CSV table of C-alpha atoms in Angstrom, one decimal:
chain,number,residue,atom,x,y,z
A,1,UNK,CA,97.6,104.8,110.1
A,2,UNK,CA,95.2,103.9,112.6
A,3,UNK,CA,93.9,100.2,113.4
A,4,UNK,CA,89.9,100.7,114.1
A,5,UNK,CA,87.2,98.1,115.2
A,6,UNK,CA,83.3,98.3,115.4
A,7,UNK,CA,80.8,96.3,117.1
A,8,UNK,CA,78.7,94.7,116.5
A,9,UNK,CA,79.9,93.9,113.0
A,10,UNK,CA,76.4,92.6,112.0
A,11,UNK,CA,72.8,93.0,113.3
A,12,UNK,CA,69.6,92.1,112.3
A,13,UNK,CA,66.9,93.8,114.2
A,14,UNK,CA,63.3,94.6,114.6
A,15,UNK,CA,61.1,98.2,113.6
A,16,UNK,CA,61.2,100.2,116.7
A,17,UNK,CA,64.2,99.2,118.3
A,18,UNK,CA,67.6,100.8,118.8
A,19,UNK,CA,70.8,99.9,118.5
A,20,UNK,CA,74.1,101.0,119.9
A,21,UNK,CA,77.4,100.8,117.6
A,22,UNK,CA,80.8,101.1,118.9
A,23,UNK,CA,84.0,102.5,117.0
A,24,UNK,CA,86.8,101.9,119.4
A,25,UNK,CA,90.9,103.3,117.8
A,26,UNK,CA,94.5,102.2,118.7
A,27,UNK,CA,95.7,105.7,119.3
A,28,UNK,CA,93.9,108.7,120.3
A,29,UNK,CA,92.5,110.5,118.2
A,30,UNK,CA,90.9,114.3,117.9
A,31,UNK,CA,88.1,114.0,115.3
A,32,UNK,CA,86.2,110.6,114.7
A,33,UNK,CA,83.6,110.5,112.1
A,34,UNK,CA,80.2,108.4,111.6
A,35,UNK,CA,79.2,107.8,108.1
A,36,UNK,CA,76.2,105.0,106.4
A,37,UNK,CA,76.3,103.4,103.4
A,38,UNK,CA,72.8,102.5,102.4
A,39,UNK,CA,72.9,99.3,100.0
A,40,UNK,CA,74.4,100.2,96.5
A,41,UNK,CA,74.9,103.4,97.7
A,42,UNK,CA,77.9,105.6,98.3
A,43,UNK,CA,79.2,107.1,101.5
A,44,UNK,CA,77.2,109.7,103.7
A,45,UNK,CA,78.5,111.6,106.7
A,46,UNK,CA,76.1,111.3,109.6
A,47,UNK,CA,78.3,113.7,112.0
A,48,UNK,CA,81.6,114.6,113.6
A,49,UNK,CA,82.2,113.6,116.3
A,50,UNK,CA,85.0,115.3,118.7
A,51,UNK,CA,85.7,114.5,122.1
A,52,UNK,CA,84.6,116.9,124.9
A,53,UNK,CA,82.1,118.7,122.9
A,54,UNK,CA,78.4,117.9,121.2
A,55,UNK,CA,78.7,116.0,117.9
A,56,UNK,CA,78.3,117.8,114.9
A,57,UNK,CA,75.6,116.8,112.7
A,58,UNK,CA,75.4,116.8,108.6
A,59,UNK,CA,71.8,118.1,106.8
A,60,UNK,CA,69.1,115.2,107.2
A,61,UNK,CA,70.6,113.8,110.2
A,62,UNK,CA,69.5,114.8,113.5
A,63,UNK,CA,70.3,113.7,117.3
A,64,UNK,CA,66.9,112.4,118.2
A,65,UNK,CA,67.8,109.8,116.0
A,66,UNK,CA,71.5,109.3,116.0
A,67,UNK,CA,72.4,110.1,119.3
A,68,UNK,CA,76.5,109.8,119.5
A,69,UNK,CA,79.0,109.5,122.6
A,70,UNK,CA,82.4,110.5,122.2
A,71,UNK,CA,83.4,109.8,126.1
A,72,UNK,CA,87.3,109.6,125.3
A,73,UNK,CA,89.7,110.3,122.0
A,74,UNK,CA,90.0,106.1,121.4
A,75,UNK,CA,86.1,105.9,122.0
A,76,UNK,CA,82.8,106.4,120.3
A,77,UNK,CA,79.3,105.5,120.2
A,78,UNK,CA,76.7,106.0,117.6
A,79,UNK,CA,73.0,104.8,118.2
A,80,UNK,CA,70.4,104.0,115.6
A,81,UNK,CA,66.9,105.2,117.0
A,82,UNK,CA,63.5,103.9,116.7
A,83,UNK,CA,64.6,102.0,113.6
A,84,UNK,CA,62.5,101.7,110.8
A,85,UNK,CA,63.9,99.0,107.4
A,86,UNK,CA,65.0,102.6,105.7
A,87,UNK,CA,67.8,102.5,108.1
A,88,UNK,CA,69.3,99.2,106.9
A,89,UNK,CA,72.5,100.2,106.0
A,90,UNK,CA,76.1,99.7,106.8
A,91,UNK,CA,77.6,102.0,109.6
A,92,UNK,CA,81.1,103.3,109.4
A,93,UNK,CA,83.4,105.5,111.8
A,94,UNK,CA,86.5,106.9,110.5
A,95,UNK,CA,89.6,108.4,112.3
A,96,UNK,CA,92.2,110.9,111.2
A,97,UNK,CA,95.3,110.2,113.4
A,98,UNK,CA,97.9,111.7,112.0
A,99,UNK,CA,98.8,115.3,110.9
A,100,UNK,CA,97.5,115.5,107.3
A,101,UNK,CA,93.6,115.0,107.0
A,102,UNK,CA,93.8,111.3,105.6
A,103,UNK,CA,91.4,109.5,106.8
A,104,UNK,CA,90.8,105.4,107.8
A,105,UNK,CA,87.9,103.7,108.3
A,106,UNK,CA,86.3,100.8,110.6
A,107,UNK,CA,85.0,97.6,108.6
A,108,UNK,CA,81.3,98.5,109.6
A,109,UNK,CA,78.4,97.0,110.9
A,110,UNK,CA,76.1,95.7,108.9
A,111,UNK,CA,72.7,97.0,109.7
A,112,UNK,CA,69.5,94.7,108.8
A,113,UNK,CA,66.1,96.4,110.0
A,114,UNK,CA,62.7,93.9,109.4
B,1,UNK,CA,77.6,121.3,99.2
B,2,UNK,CA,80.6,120.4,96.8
B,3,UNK,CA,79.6,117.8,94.1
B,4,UNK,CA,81.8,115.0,93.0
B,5,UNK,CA,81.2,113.0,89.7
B,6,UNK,CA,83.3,109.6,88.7
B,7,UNK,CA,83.6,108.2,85.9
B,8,UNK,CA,82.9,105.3,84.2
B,9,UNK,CA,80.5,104.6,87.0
B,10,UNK,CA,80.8,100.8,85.8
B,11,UNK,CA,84.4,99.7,84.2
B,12,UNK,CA,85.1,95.6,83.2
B,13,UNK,CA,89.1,94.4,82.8
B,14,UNK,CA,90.8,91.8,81.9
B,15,UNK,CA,93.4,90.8,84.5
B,16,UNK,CA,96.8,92.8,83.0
B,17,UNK,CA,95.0,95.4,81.4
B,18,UNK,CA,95.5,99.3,82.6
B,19,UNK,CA,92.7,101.8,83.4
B,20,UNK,CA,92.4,105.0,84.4
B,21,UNK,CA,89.3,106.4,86.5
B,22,UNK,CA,88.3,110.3,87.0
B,23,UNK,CA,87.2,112.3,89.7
B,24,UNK,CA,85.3,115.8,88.8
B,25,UNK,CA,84.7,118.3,91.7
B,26,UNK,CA,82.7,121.5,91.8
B,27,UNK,CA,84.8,123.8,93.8
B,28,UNK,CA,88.3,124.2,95.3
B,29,UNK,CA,89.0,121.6,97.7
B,30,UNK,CA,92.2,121.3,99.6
B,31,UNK,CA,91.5,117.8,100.8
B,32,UNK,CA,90.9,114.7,98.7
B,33,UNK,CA,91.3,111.5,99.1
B,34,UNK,CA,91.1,108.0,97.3
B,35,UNK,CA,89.4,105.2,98.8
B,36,UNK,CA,89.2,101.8,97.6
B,37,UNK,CA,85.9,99.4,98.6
B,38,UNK,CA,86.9,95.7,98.7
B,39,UNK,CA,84.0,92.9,97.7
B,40,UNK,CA,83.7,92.4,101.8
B,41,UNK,CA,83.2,96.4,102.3
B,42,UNK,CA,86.2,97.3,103.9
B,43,UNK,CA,87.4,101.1,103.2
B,44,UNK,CA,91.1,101.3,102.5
B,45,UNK,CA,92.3,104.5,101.7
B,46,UNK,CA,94.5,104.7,98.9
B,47,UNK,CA,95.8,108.0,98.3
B,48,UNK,CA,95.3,111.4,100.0
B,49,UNK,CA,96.4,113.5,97.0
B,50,UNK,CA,94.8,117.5,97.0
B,51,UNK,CA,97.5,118.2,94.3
B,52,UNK,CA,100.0,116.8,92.5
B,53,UNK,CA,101.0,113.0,91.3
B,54,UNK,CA,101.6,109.8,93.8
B,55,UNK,CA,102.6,106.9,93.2
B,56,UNK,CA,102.0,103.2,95.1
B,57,UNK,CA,103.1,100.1,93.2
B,58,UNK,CA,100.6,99.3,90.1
B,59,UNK,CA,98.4,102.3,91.9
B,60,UNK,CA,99.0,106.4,91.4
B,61,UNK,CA,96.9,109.4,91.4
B,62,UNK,CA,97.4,112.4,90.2
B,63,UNK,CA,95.5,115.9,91.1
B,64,UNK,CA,95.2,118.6,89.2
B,65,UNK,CA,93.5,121.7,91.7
B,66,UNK,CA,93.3,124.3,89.7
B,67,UNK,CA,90.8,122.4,86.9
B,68,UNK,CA,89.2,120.4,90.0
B,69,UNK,CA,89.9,117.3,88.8
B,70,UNK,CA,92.2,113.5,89.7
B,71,UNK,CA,92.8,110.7,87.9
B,72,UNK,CA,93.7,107.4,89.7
B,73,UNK,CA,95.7,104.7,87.3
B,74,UNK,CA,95.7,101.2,87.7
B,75,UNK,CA,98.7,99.3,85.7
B,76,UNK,CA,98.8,95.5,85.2
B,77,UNK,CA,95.2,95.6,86.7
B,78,UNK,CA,94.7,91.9,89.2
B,79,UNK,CA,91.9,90.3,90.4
B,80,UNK,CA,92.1,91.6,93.8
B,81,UNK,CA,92.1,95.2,92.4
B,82,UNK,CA,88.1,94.2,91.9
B,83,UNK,CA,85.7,96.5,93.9
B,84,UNK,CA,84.7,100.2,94.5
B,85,UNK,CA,86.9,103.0,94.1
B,86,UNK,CA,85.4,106.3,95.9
B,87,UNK,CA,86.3,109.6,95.6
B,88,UNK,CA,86.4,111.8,98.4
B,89,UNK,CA,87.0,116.2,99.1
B,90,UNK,CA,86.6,118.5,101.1
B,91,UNK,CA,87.4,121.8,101.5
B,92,UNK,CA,89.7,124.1,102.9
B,93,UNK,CA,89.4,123.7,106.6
B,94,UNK,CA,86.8,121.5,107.0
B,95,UNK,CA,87.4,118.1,107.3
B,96,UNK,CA,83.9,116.6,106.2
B,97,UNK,CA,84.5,114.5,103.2
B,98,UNK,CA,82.0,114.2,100.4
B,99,UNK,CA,82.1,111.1,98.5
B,100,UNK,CA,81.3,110.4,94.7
B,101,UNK,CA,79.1,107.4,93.9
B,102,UNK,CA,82.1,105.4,92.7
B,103,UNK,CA,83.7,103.6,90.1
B,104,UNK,CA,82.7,99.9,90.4
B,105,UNK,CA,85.7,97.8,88.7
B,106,UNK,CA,85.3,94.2,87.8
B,107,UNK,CA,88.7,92.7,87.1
B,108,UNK,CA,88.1,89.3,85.1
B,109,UNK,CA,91.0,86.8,85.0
């Protein structure tokens, strides 16, 4: 398994604005993924994100918007552009440390846009 | 992309009771996983199961590929099993998981 943190863990912020989440791992790690969680909603992968290369993004997401850094294999970074309330939503990265595919997950941050 | 349906999206227990919740996927997958969504929002995976039957205390899963379907069992459901279970494949190869909406389980002592 993997131990993962995120920070901020909870934001409120205004229209406009951007904000910078971290995903930081125990171990290093080859593949690290960003996914949101609008409110009720299930999961959504925003893009892969592997370390010495550009990040990989999933339909409907785009790197104007969510520009990620991936400057090490225990590191991350995953911005929220120009924010607008649609993007109020939690945040997750996920990790895949081991040699099957399993997958753990960060608590979140909790994403408020007004 | 693959689809993944769960059912019942909405199941009520009473504390000791069992349940079993499904997983229906689209295509062949030789990844899937079960996640489980606590009332605070932390993902904790429970089983990464692309065939076959596991087992984890009260908890097991069991895959069946070929009909592109899993079951996850809970026995001598508790309070704390109260939350979201997700559903998650992908396939072959690729490592991008696509999630089902969920099973939301309300365990009621």
């Amino acid at each position: 398994s993997a131990v993962i943190s995120q920070k901020p863990s909870r934001d409120i912020c205004q229209r406009g604005t951007s904000l910078t989440i971290q995903c930081q791992v125990d171990s290093q790690v080859t593949m690290m993924f960003w996914y949101r969680q609008q409110p009720g909603q299930s999961l959504t992968l925003i893009a892969t994100a592997n370390q010495g290369s550009e990040a990989t993004y999933e339909s409907g997401f785009v790197i104007d918007k969510f520009p990620i850094s991936r400057p090490n294999l225990t590191f991350s970074t995953l911005t929220v552009s120009n924010m607008s309330p649609e993007d109020s939503s939690i945040y997750l990265c996920s990790v895949e440390p081991g040699s099957d595919e399993t997958q753990y997950f960060g608590p979140g941050t909790r994403l408020l846009v007004l | 992309g693959i689809q993944v349906e769960q059912s019942p999206p909405d199941l009520i227990l009473q504390e000791g009771a069992n349940s079993t919740l499904r997983c229906n996927f689209s295509d062949s997958v030789n990844n899937l996983q079960w996640f489980h969504q606590n009332p605070w929002g932390q993902l904790i995976n429970l089983f990464y199961i692309p065939s076959g039957t596991k087992q984890n205390g009260r908890l097991s899963a069991t895959t069946v590929a070929t009909e592109r379907y899993s079951l996850l069992y809970i026995s001598s459901s508790q309070t704390t099993d109260s939350g979201v279970y997700f559903c998650a494949v992908a396939r072959y190869g690729n490592n991008r998981l696509a999630f089902g909406k969920g099973n939301q389980v309300v365990v009621i002592p």
